[in-house]
């Protein structure tokens, strides 16, 4: 399961081009922001067959930048730099690179056009400071930035590539996707890397690993599997590396097709799918409407459903019934069942699901009742105990769960589980 | 507003002890995880008067670790290392440090006790591999890890301090808070640093800066203000550095007291407060109950309220009325008002608030109606337009807002704004 499990893959992996990432600026060093840029860049580089050797965060200090560049150049083939490209005096990356490569300034008319266009969009005229954005070292190729005024700069020196990009995440991401990754792939003729992701829910990482160990052990040497757990779901990412794109795709498809029947019950989607989008799609296809009745999840299920734009076409609404009185008055839960079985019971969950379906005249519903903690647990029903019920035109199903001990994790896991239960009912219909 | 605004503070700042952080392991370099550890550590070090000069992420490769240690030792006084301390063969940090400092192994009985205790808790016996956790370089002081089996190691060499800690966030955080930060403060006699945080909502960073520019300009040279914006709220962190703790506290309190009247309308709390906890506290104190009626926020307000443990004592529930029919049937919104003024209108928001209060027999309620987008906007009511109404025993208040263009940001901002509106009604009562 670790990165280094498959020795053959690692050998292949180690042959790849090496990159380093240098982030320039104080925000990361004072802990004001978390460096999400580097993880994103590392992911894209790895997906493109380029290995990241080191990530370095330094402040905008000229001497320190020069040293970091020299050290990175010793180790790596590709050096990606973010930050310090703004128009103010704090932003010294551009001039430091010019000094590092010992070259002159050049004025880039294309960049000035971009700056002028962006400023005129906001009805502002270009100042001298802004014009300076178009001044670049004459030893670089500029890469236009469609989301901002600072261009990216591509340097090829001593058989190495240096790329400086703005640190604003959506500017950097746009430049990486549109230009830098394709340019690096072309220049270094990186091997083809293929990734396919299978999304599972309702089974832990170690149980999953046990279930598929035979399949995993028999993967070809140029294949590798990664387990990526988050919020009670586990993504399985199958990576394959090779020269022949067509062959790689065919082999990867074959492996995924072998995997599917082994864990059919746990797969909810592929690649970038989300449960709330899958459910939305299924409901639209079938022309069905949805409502929810939430107790301990307190709106988490409803929040997830309504993150999908256009959800108002199938999602009608919810009754969040934190109190027993609302469970009775609004959802028709029987007082005797609340007394005899407790609020966290199969009877109550199912009555909530049926009640909200009827109340809002919907076709399907989700109901949750449980103990989110940290208080409210008992010997018989410890914190994390929950019942979830799903009502569809076919009838009502319900299931008991134990979602752990930590309040936020319990709520998140329950919400995902509830969505997946609905998905299963919709596809089995 | 930038880090370097106050030159005097910076000079003081630059005199401080320098630290570097080295993270060891592949997860960050392949982009599988975002390095949140380093930001957390950087924050705690800065708060303790120690400046972070560089953050470096490298893989578990012995030669590369040795080089990174040597480079960091040249630049910094304190080198903090995380990761690679587990019991498997991939985890080479411990042996690499032993080689770096050229010392022998020693067996630490205290660590073995910890390992044995943790294993017996899970009913497992200690294997030889686990026993190795207690083997440490004889030139280090071990720091016990109360949350795991790998101890931290403190090395003092050539007037520098090196600390190696496990990479598991809650283990590292426990060790940093309990031992490493106090030990560093004692060893380096760092100046006293005091931080006070004021939490604001409903005003942007630049408007806030304008409003308090006079106050900010007149801060003493050893004071610095940071603007930390997130989710439509801005935290103001006032930092002061000096030798005399008592004096610093008195001066900082004075400055905060001067700030308060200038932005009284926008302050909702201090330090680690959250709006949902403040509201919970106010409702409990006043013996009031709460319900919500959400349209476009889809459960986000309710989710926030129910993250607070014990919220079931004052929060009764919600009607999430994505459809107009539910607004009418459940909340008593008049059909004529929906037709004449639209679902996103003052009339509808106020009727929703009154309706849910009545329905659930609560004392207070929050109602939201708006356009989360990306579709559904119009010239008169573009995406982001919203009405929020608050009902309390004093009556109903409502307000119109524009929350921007991006669906998730609109929903988050609206939820925070709604909570703050309720807070204002509760304290003015």
PDB file of N, CA, C and O in Angstrom, chain A residues 3 26 29-32 34 42-43 46 54-57 64 71 228 298-300 302-303 306-307 309 316-318 320 322-323 326 330 359 374 407, chain B residues 3 26 29-32 34 42-43 46 54-57 64 71 228 298-300 302-303 306-307 309 316-318 320 322-323 326 330 359 374 407:
ATOM      1  N   UNK A   3       4.011   3.826  -1.054  1.00  0.00           N
ATOM      2  CA  UNK A   3       4.464   4.236  -2.373  1.00  0.00           C
ATOM      3  C   UNK A   3       5.466   3.250  -2.937  1.00  0.00           C
ATOM      4  O   UNK A   3       5.527   3.026  -4.136  1.00  0.00           O
ATOM      5  N   UNK A  26       6.398  35.284   2.480  1.00  0.00           N
ATOM      6  CA  UNK A  26       6.398  35.061   3.925  1.00  0.00           C
ATOM      7  C   UNK A  26       5.169  34.339   4.460  1.00  0.00           C
ATOM      8  O   UNK A  26       5.203  33.792   5.561  1.00  0.00           O
ATOM      9  N   UNK A  29       5.771  30.884   5.668  1.00  0.00           N
ATOM     10  CA  UNK A  29       6.771  30.793   6.750  1.00  0.00           C
ATOM     11  C   UNK A  29       6.249  31.321   8.073  1.00  0.00           C
ATOM     12  O   UNK A  29       6.769  30.967   9.131  1.00  0.00           O
ATOM     13  N   UNK A  30       5.239  32.195   8.037  1.00  0.00           N
ATOM     14  CA  UNK A  30       4.669  32.644   9.311  1.00  0.00           C
ATOM     15  C   UNK A  30       3.419  31.833   9.649  1.00  0.00           C
ATOM     16  O   UNK A  30       2.755  32.088  10.643  1.00  0.00           O
ATOM     17  N   UNK A  31       3.103  30.857   8.810  1.00  0.00           N
ATOM     18  CA  UNK A  31       1.966  29.984   9.108  1.00  0.00           C
ATOM     19  C   UNK A  31       0.633  30.632   8.833  1.00  0.00           C
ATOM     20  O   UNK A  31      -0.398  30.185   9.320  1.00  0.00           O
ATOM     21  N   UNK A  32       0.657  31.724   8.040  1.00  0.00           N
ATOM     22  CA  UNK A  32      -0.608  32.411   7.764  1.00  0.00           C
ATOM     23  C   UNK A  32      -1.433  31.626   6.750  1.00  0.00           C
ATOM     24  O   UNK A  32      -2.655  31.611   6.813  1.00  0.00           O
ATOM     25  N   UNK A  34      -1.610  27.782   4.453  1.00  0.00           N
ATOM     26  CA  UNK A  34      -1.090  26.441   4.214  1.00  0.00           C
ATOM     27  C   UNK A  34      -0.718  26.382   2.738  1.00  0.00           C
ATOM     28  O   UNK A  34      -1.433  26.904   1.891  1.00  0.00           O
ATOM     29  N   UNK A  42       2.705  19.242  -7.313  1.00  0.00           N
ATOM     30  CA  UNK A  42       3.355  17.938  -7.207  1.00  0.00           C
ATOM     31  C   UNK A  42       2.470  16.860  -7.825  1.00  0.00           C
ATOM     32  O   UNK A  42       2.942  15.969  -8.532  1.00  0.00           O
ATOM     33  N   UNK A  43       1.180  16.966  -7.561  1.00  0.00           N
ATOM     34  CA  UNK A  43       0.237  15.998  -8.111  1.00  0.00           C
ATOM     35  C   UNK A  43       0.253  16.030  -9.640  1.00  0.00           C
ATOM     36  O   UNK A  43       0.355  14.997 -10.292  1.00  0.00           O
ATOM     37  N   UNK A  46       3.591  14.646 -11.001  1.00  0.00           N
ATOM     38  CA  UNK A  46       3.632  13.193 -10.908  1.00  0.00           C
ATOM     39  C   UNK A  46       2.734  12.553 -11.964  1.00  0.00           C
ATOM     40  O   UNK A  46       3.108  11.564 -12.580  1.00  0.00           O
ATOM     41  N   UNK A  54      12.179  17.797  -4.218  1.00  0.00           N
ATOM     42  CA  UNK A  54      12.163  18.643  -3.018  1.00  0.00           C
ATOM     43  C   UNK A  54      11.196  19.798  -3.207  1.00  0.00           C
ATOM     44  O   UNK A  54      11.045  20.316  -4.318  1.00  0.00           O
ATOM     45  N   UNK A  55      10.550  20.195  -2.107  1.00  0.00           N
ATOM     46  CA  UNK A  55       9.732  21.409  -2.098  1.00  0.00           C
ATOM     47  C   UNK A  55      10.343  22.334  -1.051  1.00  0.00           C
ATOM     48  O   UNK A  55      10.597  21.913   0.074  1.00  0.00           O
ATOM     49  N   UNK A  56      10.593  23.572  -1.428  1.00  0.00           N
ATOM     50  CA  UNK A  56      11.269  24.502  -0.529  1.00  0.00           C
ATOM     51  C   UNK A  56      10.471  25.795  -0.423  1.00  0.00           C
ATOM     52  O   UNK A  56      10.098  26.367  -1.441  1.00  0.00           O
ATOM     53  N   UNK A  57      10.201  26.245   0.792  1.00  0.00           N
ATOM     54  CA  UNK A  57       9.547  27.543   0.992  1.00  0.00           C
ATOM     55  C   UNK A  57      10.538  28.504   1.615  1.00  0.00           C
ATOM     56  O   UNK A  57      11.107  28.208   2.672  1.00  0.00           O
ATOM     57  N   UNK A  64      18.911  34.546  -0.276  1.00  0.00           N
ATOM     58  CA  UNK A  64      18.348  33.232   0.024  1.00  0.00           C
ATOM     59  C   UNK A  64      17.739  32.605  -1.238  1.00  0.00           C
ATOM     60  O   UNK A  64      17.866  31.408  -1.480  1.00  0.00           O
ATOM     61  N   UNK A  71      21.038  25.470  -5.324  1.00  0.00           N
ATOM     62  CA  UNK A  71      20.924  24.132  -4.750  1.00  0.00           C
ATOM     63  C   UNK A  71      19.955  23.270  -5.553  1.00  0.00           C
ATOM     64  O   UNK A  71      20.225  22.101  -5.822  1.00  0.00           O
ATOM     65  N   UNK A 228      -6.483   6.296  -1.146  1.00  0.00           N
ATOM     66  CA  UNK A 228      -6.614   7.680  -0.717  1.00  0.00           C
ATOM     67  C   UNK A 228      -7.892   7.841   0.109  1.00  0.00           C
ATOM     68  O   UNK A 228      -8.966   8.063  -0.432  1.00  0.00           O
ATOM     69  N   UNK A 298     -28.030  17.238  11.351  1.00  0.00           N
ATOM     70  CA  UNK A 298     -28.269  18.680  11.498  1.00  0.00           C
ATOM     71  C   UNK A 298     -28.188  19.515  10.236  1.00  0.00           C
ATOM     72  O   UNK A 298     -27.915  20.721  10.317  1.00  0.00           O
ATOM     73  N   UNK A 299     -28.374  18.950   9.061  1.00  0.00           N
ATOM     74  CA  UNK A 299     -28.325  19.736   7.833  1.00  0.00           C
ATOM     75  C   UNK A 299     -27.162  19.355   6.933  1.00  0.00           C
ATOM     76  O   UNK A 299     -27.029  19.884   5.826  1.00  0.00           O
ATOM     77  N   UNK A 300     -26.321  18.422   7.393  1.00  0.00           N
ATOM     78  CA  UNK A 300     -25.139  18.053   6.593  1.00  0.00           C
ATOM     79  C   UNK A 300     -25.548  17.335   5.301  1.00  0.00           C
ATOM     80  O   UNK A 300     -24.942  17.538   4.246  1.00  0.00           O
ATOM     81  N   UNK A 302     -28.474  17.672   3.720  1.00  0.00           N
ATOM     82  CA  UNK A 302     -29.117  18.686   2.895  1.00  0.00           C
ATOM     83  C   UNK A 302     -28.085  19.631   2.283  1.00  0.00           C
ATOM     84  O   UNK A 302     -28.147  19.976   1.097  1.00  0.00           O
ATOM     85  N   UNK A 303     -27.100  20.040   3.082  1.00  0.00           N
ATOM     86  CA  UNK A 303     -26.025  20.913   2.585  1.00  0.00           C
ATOM     87  C   UNK A 303     -25.293  20.275   1.422  1.00  0.00           C
ATOM     88  O   UNK A 303     -24.995  20.936   0.426  1.00  0.00           O
ATOM     89  N   UNK A 306     -27.441  20.251  -1.742  1.00  0.00           N
ATOM     90  CA  UNK A 306     -27.647  21.568  -2.355  1.00  0.00           C
ATOM     91  C   UNK A 306     -26.348  22.242  -2.803  1.00  0.00           C
ATOM     92  O   UNK A 306     -26.389  23.351  -3.313  1.00  0.00           O
ATOM     93  N   UNK A 307     -25.202  21.576  -2.630  1.00  0.00           N
ATOM     94  CA  UNK A 307     -23.991  22.127  -3.265  1.00  0.00           C
ATOM     95  C   UNK A 307     -24.061  21.950  -4.782  1.00  0.00           C
ATOM     96  O   UNK A 307     -23.359  22.636  -5.514  1.00  0.00           O
ATOM     97  N   UNK A 309     -25.330  22.551  -8.272  1.00  0.00           N
ATOM     98  CA  UNK A 309     -26.160  23.592  -8.888  1.00  0.00           C
ATOM     99  C   UNK A 309     -27.232  22.927  -9.725  1.00  0.00           C
ATOM    100  O   UNK A 309     -26.999  21.912 -10.381  1.00  0.00           O
ATOM    101  N   UNK A 316     -36.634  19.111  -2.824  1.00  0.00           N
ATOM    102  CA  UNK A 316     -37.712  19.996  -2.386  1.00  0.00           C
ATOM    103  C   UNK A 316     -37.400  20.657  -1.054  1.00  0.00           C
ATOM    104  O   UNK A 316     -37.691  21.826  -0.858  1.00  0.00           O
ATOM    105  N   UNK A 317     -36.799  19.902  -0.133  1.00  0.00           N
ATOM    106  CA  UNK A 317     -36.501  20.507   1.156  1.00  0.00           C
ATOM    107  C   UNK A 317     -36.358  19.471   2.241  1.00  0.00           C
ATOM    108  O   UNK A 317     -36.302  18.269   1.969  1.00  0.00           O
ATOM    109  N   UNK A 318     -36.278  19.964   3.463  1.00  0.00           N
ATOM    110  CA  UNK A 318     -35.970  19.090   4.591  1.00  0.00           C
ATOM    111  C   UNK A 318     -36.679  19.547   5.855  1.00  0.00           C
ATOM    112  O   UNK A 318     -36.991  20.725   6.005  1.00  0.00           O
ATOM    113  N   UNK A 320     -35.462  19.453   9.594  1.00  0.00           N
ATOM    114  CA  UNK A 320     -34.414  19.091  10.537  1.00  0.00           C
ATOM    115  C   UNK A 320     -35.066  19.034  11.904  1.00  0.00           C
ATOM    116  O   UNK A 320     -35.542  20.043  12.423  1.00  0.00           O
ATOM    117  N   UNK A 322     -34.331  18.291  15.346  1.00  0.00           N
ATOM    118  CA  UNK A 322     -33.444  18.045  16.474  1.00  0.00           C
ATOM    119  C   UNK A 322     -34.247  17.615  17.699  1.00  0.00           C
ATOM    120  O   UNK A 322     -33.774  16.829  18.493  1.00  0.00           O
ATOM    121  N   UNK A 323     -35.462  18.133  17.817  1.00  0.00           N
ATOM    122  CA  UNK A 323     -36.272  17.798  18.997  1.00  0.00           C
ATOM    123  C   UNK A 323     -37.240  16.655  18.679  1.00  0.00           C
ATOM    124  O   UNK A 323     -37.678  16.474  17.546  1.00  0.00           O
ATOM    125  N   UNK A 326     -40.691  17.817  17.295  1.00  0.00           N
ATOM    126  CA  UNK A 326     -40.779  18.046  15.848  1.00  0.00           C
ATOM    127  C   UNK A 326     -40.865  16.717  15.103  1.00  0.00           C
ATOM    128  O   UNK A 326     -41.582  16.583  14.117  1.00  0.00           O
ATOM    129  N   UNK A 330     -44.183  17.030  13.061  1.00  0.00           N
ATOM    130  CA  UNK A 330     -43.963  17.307  11.641  1.00  0.00           C
ATOM    131  C   UNK A 330     -43.820  16.042  10.809  1.00  0.00           C
ATOM    132  O   UNK A 330     -44.145  16.029   9.632  1.00  0.00           O
ATOM    133  N   UNK A 359     -45.152  14.406   3.666  1.00  0.00           N
ATOM    134  CA  UNK A 359     -45.346  15.830   3.946  1.00  0.00           C
ATOM    135  C   UNK A 359     -45.008  16.680   2.735  1.00  0.00           C
ATOM    136  O   UNK A 359     -45.721  17.621   2.406  1.00  0.00           O
ATOM    137  N   UNK A 374     -20.447  14.997  21.984  1.00  0.00           N
ATOM    138  CA  UNK A 374     -19.751  14.016  22.836  1.00  0.00           C
ATOM    139  C   UNK A 374     -20.626  13.467  23.966  1.00  0.00           C
ATOM    140  O   UNK A 374     -20.278  12.460  24.552  1.00  0.00           O
ATOM    141  N   UNK A 407     -17.314  14.021  16.948  1.00  0.00           N
ATOM    142  CA  UNK A 407     -18.564  14.617  16.466  1.00  0.00           C
ATOM    143  C   UNK A 407     -18.562  14.962  14.973  1.00  0.00           C
ATOM    144  O   UNK A 407     -19.442  14.550  14.226  1.00  0.00           O
TER     145      UNK A 407
ATOM    146  N   UNK B   3       3.318  42.078   5.938  1.00  0.00           N
ATOM    147  CA  UNK B   3       4.144  41.669   7.060  1.00  0.00           C
ATOM    148  C   UNK B   3       5.190  42.729   7.386  1.00  0.00           C
ATOM    149  O   UNK B   3       5.551  42.941   8.529  1.00  0.00           O
ATOM    150  N   UNK B  26       7.256  10.759   1.387  1.00  0.00           N
ATOM    151  CA  UNK B  26       6.860  10.957  -0.005  1.00  0.00           C
ATOM    152  C   UNK B  26       5.478  11.571  -0.183  1.00  0.00           C
ATOM    153  O   UNK B  26       5.166  12.082  -1.254  1.00  0.00           O
ATOM    154  N   UNK B  29       5.466  15.061  -1.482  1.00  0.00           N
ATOM    155  CA  UNK B  29       6.136  15.222  -2.787  1.00  0.00           C
ATOM    156  C   UNK B  29       5.329  14.631  -3.931  1.00  0.00           C
ATOM    157  O   UNK B  29       5.526  15.006  -5.084  1.00  0.00           O
ATOM    158  N   UNK B  30       4.439  13.680  -3.635  1.00  0.00           N
ATOM    159  CA  UNK B  30       3.600  13.177  -4.718  1.00  0.00           C
ATOM    160  C   UNK B  30       2.242  13.876  -4.709  1.00  0.00           C
ATOM    161  O   UNK B  30       1.375  13.563  -5.508  1.00  0.00           O
ATOM    162  N   UNK B  31       2.083  14.836  -3.811  1.00  0.00           N
ATOM    163  CA  UNK B  31       0.839  15.608  -3.789  1.00  0.00           C
ATOM    164  C   UNK B  31      -0.321  14.860  -3.181  1.00  0.00           C
ATOM    165  O   UNK B  31      -1.470  15.230  -3.361  1.00  0.00           O
ATOM    166  N   UNK B  32      -0.011  13.785  -2.436  1.00  0.00           N
ATOM    167  CA  UNK B  32      -1.094  13.010  -1.837  1.00  0.00           C
ATOM    168  C   UNK B  32      -1.682  13.737  -0.628  1.00  0.00           C
ATOM    169  O   UNK B  32      -2.873  13.645  -0.372  1.00  0.00           O
ATOM    170  N   UNK B  34      -1.557  17.590   1.653  1.00  0.00           N
ATOM    171  CA  UNK B  34      -1.099  18.964   1.765  1.00  0.00           C
ATOM    172  C   UNK B  34      -0.356  19.082   3.090  1.00  0.00           C
ATOM    173  O   UNK B  34      -0.777  18.505   4.092  1.00  0.00           O
ATOM    174  N   UNK B  42       4.993  26.545  11.980  1.00  0.00           N
ATOM    175  CA  UNK B  42       5.482  27.896  11.725  1.00  0.00           C
ATOM    176  C   UNK B  42       4.710  28.904  12.567  1.00  0.00           C
ATOM    177  O   UNK B  42       5.283  29.831  13.144  1.00  0.00           O
ATOM    178  N   UNK B  43       3.398  28.691  12.649  1.00  0.00           N
ATOM    179  CA  UNK B  43       2.569  29.594  13.436  1.00  0.00           C
ATOM    180  C   UNK B  43       2.985  29.566  14.911  1.00  0.00           C
ATOM    181  O   UNK B  43       3.172  30.609  15.531  1.00  0.00           O
ATOM    182  N   UNK B  46       6.445  31.209  15.386  1.00  0.00           N
ATOM    183  CA  UNK B  46       6.340  32.662  15.306  1.00  0.00           C
ATOM    184  C   UNK B  46       5.708  33.236  16.568  1.00  0.00           C
ATOM    185  O   UNK B  46       6.152  34.249  17.084  1.00  0.00           O
ATOM    186  N   UNK B  54      13.162  28.721   6.522  1.00  0.00           N
ATOM    187  CA  UNK B  54      12.901  27.864   5.356  1.00  0.00           C
ATOM    188  C   UNK B  54      12.117  26.635   5.786  1.00  0.00           C
ATOM    189  O   UNK B  54      12.285  26.122   6.885  1.00  0.00           O
ATOM    190  N   UNK B  55      11.234  26.187   4.879  1.00  0.00           N
ATOM    191  CA  UNK B  55      10.536  24.912   5.065  1.00  0.00           C
ATOM    192  C   UNK B  55      10.925  24.023   3.894  1.00  0.00           C
ATOM    193  O   UNK B  55      10.842  24.449   2.741  1.00  0.00           O
ATOM    194  N   UNK B  56      11.370  22.812   4.171  1.00  0.00           N
ATOM    195  CA  UNK B  56      11.863  21.925   3.125  1.00  0.00           C
ATOM    196  C   UNK B  56      11.170  20.570   3.220  1.00  0.00           C
ATOM    197  O   UNK B  56      11.123  19.982   4.292  1.00  0.00           O
ATOM    198  N   UNK B  57      10.632  20.100   2.103  1.00  0.00           N
ATOM    199  CA  UNK B  57      10.054  18.750   2.063  1.00  0.00           C
ATOM    200  C   UNK B  57      10.929  17.866   1.196  1.00  0.00           C
ATOM    201  O   UNK B  57      11.174  18.190   0.035  1.00  0.00           O
ATOM    202  N   UNK B  64      19.953  12.527   0.746  1.00  0.00           N
ATOM    203  CA  UNK B  64      19.219  13.791   0.628  1.00  0.00           C
ATOM    204  C   UNK B  64      18.915  14.378   2.012  1.00  0.00           C
ATOM    205  O   UNK B  64      19.016  15.585   2.231  1.00  0.00           O
ATOM    206  N   UNK B  71      22.609  21.768   5.174  1.00  0.00           N
ATOM    207  CA  UNK B  71      22.240  23.093   4.660  1.00  0.00           C
ATOM    208  C   UNK B  71      21.455  23.883   5.709  1.00  0.00           C
ATOM    209  O   UNK B  71      21.686  25.073   5.916  1.00  0.00           O
ATOM    210  N   UNK B 228      -6.478  38.717   8.805  1.00  0.00           N
ATOM    211  CA  UNK B 228      -6.611  37.315   8.402  1.00  0.00           C
ATOM    212  C   UNK B 228      -8.044  37.055   7.939  1.00  0.00           C
ATOM    213  O   UNK B 228      -8.919  36.745   8.747  1.00  0.00           O
ATOM    214  N   UNK B 298     -29.587  26.018   2.114  1.00  0.00           N
ATOM    215  CA  UNK B 298     -29.731  24.564   2.008  1.00  0.00           C
ATOM    216  C   UNK B 298     -29.276  23.728   3.195  1.00  0.00           C
ATOM    217  O   UNK B 298     -28.934  22.554   3.024  1.00  0.00           O
ATOM    218  N   UNK B 299     -29.200  24.285   4.387  1.00  0.00           N
ATOM    219  CA  UNK B 299     -28.767  23.518   5.548  1.00  0.00           C
ATOM    220  C   UNK B 299     -27.447  23.993   6.126  1.00  0.00           C
ATOM    221  O   UNK B 299     -26.993  23.480   7.152  1.00  0.00           O
ATOM    222  N   UNK B 300     -26.834  24.995   5.485  1.00  0.00           N
ATOM    223  CA  UNK B 300     -25.526  25.460   5.962  1.00  0.00           C
ATOM    224  C   UNK B 300     -25.645  26.161   7.320  1.00  0.00           C
ATOM    225  O   UNK B 300     -24.773  26.007   8.182  1.00  0.00           O
ATOM    226  N   UNK B 302     -28.030  25.626   9.602  1.00  0.00           N
ATOM    227  CA  UNK B 302     -28.357  24.561  10.545  1.00  0.00           C
ATOM    228  C   UNK B 302     -27.124  23.702  10.851  1.00  0.00           C
ATOM    229  O   UNK B 302     -26.859  23.364  12.012  1.00  0.00           O
ATOM    230  N   UNK B 303     -26.352  23.365   9.838  1.00  0.00           N
ATOM    231  CA  UNK B 303     -25.126  22.583  10.037  1.00  0.00           C
ATOM    232  C   UNK B 303     -24.174  23.292  10.984  1.00  0.00           C
ATOM    233  O   UNK B 303     -23.580  22.662  11.858  1.00  0.00           O
ATOM    234  N   UNK B 306     -25.448  23.168  14.594  1.00  0.00           N
ATOM    235  CA  UNK B 306     -25.380  21.841  15.221  1.00  0.00           C
ATOM    236  C   UNK B 306     -23.967  21.268  15.318  1.00  0.00           C
ATOM    237  O   UNK B 306     -23.786  20.159  15.803  1.00  0.00           O
ATOM    238  N   UNK B 307     -22.943  22.022  14.857  1.00  0.00           N
ATOM    239  CA  UNK B 307     -21.575  21.582  15.151  1.00  0.00           C
ATOM    240  C   UNK B 307     -21.272  21.758  16.636  1.00  0.00           C
ATOM    241  O   UNK B 307     -20.352  21.135  17.155  1.00  0.00           O
ATOM    242  N   UNK B 309     -21.549  21.089  20.334  1.00  0.00           N
ATOM    243  CA  UNK B 309     -22.106  19.996  21.128  1.00  0.00           C
ATOM    244  C   UNK B 309     -22.995  20.584  22.216  1.00  0.00           C
ATOM    245  O   UNK B 309     -22.678  21.606  22.809  1.00  0.00           O
ATOM    246  N   UNK B 316     -34.119  23.601  17.978  1.00  0.00           N
ATOM    247  CA  UNK B 316     -35.198  22.626  17.817  1.00  0.00           C
ATOM    248  C   UNK B 316     -35.180  21.984  16.438  1.00  0.00           C
ATOM    249  O   UNK B 316     -35.438  20.795  16.293  1.00  0.00           O
ATOM    250  N   UNK B 317     -34.897  22.780  15.418  1.00  0.00           N
ATOM    251  CA  UNK B 317     -34.897  22.191  14.086  1.00  0.00           C
ATOM    252  C   UNK B 317     -35.105  23.226  13.011  1.00  0.00           C
ATOM    253  O   UNK B 317     -35.064  24.430  13.269  1.00  0.00           O
ATOM    254  N   UNK B 318     -35.328  22.714  11.801  1.00  0.00           N
ATOM    255  CA  UNK B 318     -35.370  23.605  10.649  1.00  0.00           C
ATOM    256  C   UNK B 318     -36.346  23.091   9.608  1.00  0.00           C
ATOM    257  O   UNK B 318     -36.600  21.890   9.517  1.00  0.00           O
ATOM    258  N   UNK B 320     -36.126  23.258   5.674  1.00  0.00           N
ATOM    259  CA  UNK B 320     -35.377  23.680   4.502  1.00  0.00           C
ATOM    260  C   UNK B 320     -36.356  23.671   3.342  1.00  0.00           C
ATOM    261  O   UNK B 320     -36.863  22.615   2.946  1.00  0.00           O
ATOM    262  N   UNK B 322     -36.595  24.435  -0.167  1.00  0.00           N
ATOM    263  CA  UNK B 322     -36.034  24.739  -1.482  1.00  0.00           C
ATOM    264  C   UNK B 322     -37.163  25.086  -2.454  1.00  0.00           C
ATOM    265  O   UNK B 322     -36.975  25.899  -3.340  1.00  0.00           O
ATOM    266  N   UNK B 323     -38.324  24.481  -2.264  1.00  0.00           N
ATOM    267  CA  UNK B 323     -39.439  24.748  -3.197  1.00  0.00           C
ATOM    268  C   UNK B 323     -40.377  25.811  -2.632  1.00  0.00           C
ATOM    269  O   UNK B 323     -40.516  25.978  -1.420  1.00  0.00           O
ATOM    270  N   UNK B 326     -43.254  24.412  -0.417  1.00  0.00           N
ATOM    271  CA  UNK B 326     -42.951  24.190   1.005  1.00  0.00           C
ATOM    272  C   UNK B 326     -42.944  25.517   1.759  1.00  0.00           C
ATOM    273  O   UNK B 326     -43.392  25.593   2.898  1.00  0.00           O
ATOM    274  N   UNK B 330     -45.593  24.955   4.583  1.00  0.00           N
ATOM    275  CA  UNK B 330     -44.994  24.715   5.892  1.00  0.00           C
ATOM    276  C   UNK B 330     -44.732  25.988   6.668  1.00  0.00           C
ATOM    277  O   UNK B 330     -44.739  25.985   7.890  1.00  0.00           O
ATOM    278  N   UNK B 359     -44.327  27.575  13.938  1.00  0.00           N
ATOM    279  CA  UNK B 359     -44.473  26.141  13.691  1.00  0.00           C
ATOM    280  C   UNK B 359     -43.777  25.321  14.766  1.00  0.00           C
ATOM    281  O   UNK B 359     -44.313  24.336  15.256  1.00  0.00           O
ATOM    282  N   UNK B 374     -25.144  28.745 -10.078  1.00  0.00           N
ATOM    283  CA  UNK B 374     -24.777  29.749 -11.085  1.00  0.00           C
ATOM    284  C   UNK B 374     -25.949  30.212 -11.956  1.00  0.00           C
ATOM    285  O   UNK B 374     -25.839  31.227 -12.600  1.00  0.00           O
ATOM    286  N   UNK B 407     -20.938  29.998  -5.988  1.00  0.00           N
ATOM    287  CA  UNK B 407     -21.968  29.298  -5.223  1.00  0.00           C
ATOM    288  C   UNK B 407     -21.549  28.955  -3.784  1.00  0.00           C
ATOM    289  O   UNK B 407     -22.243  29.317  -2.834  1.00  0.00           O
TER     290      UNK B 407
END
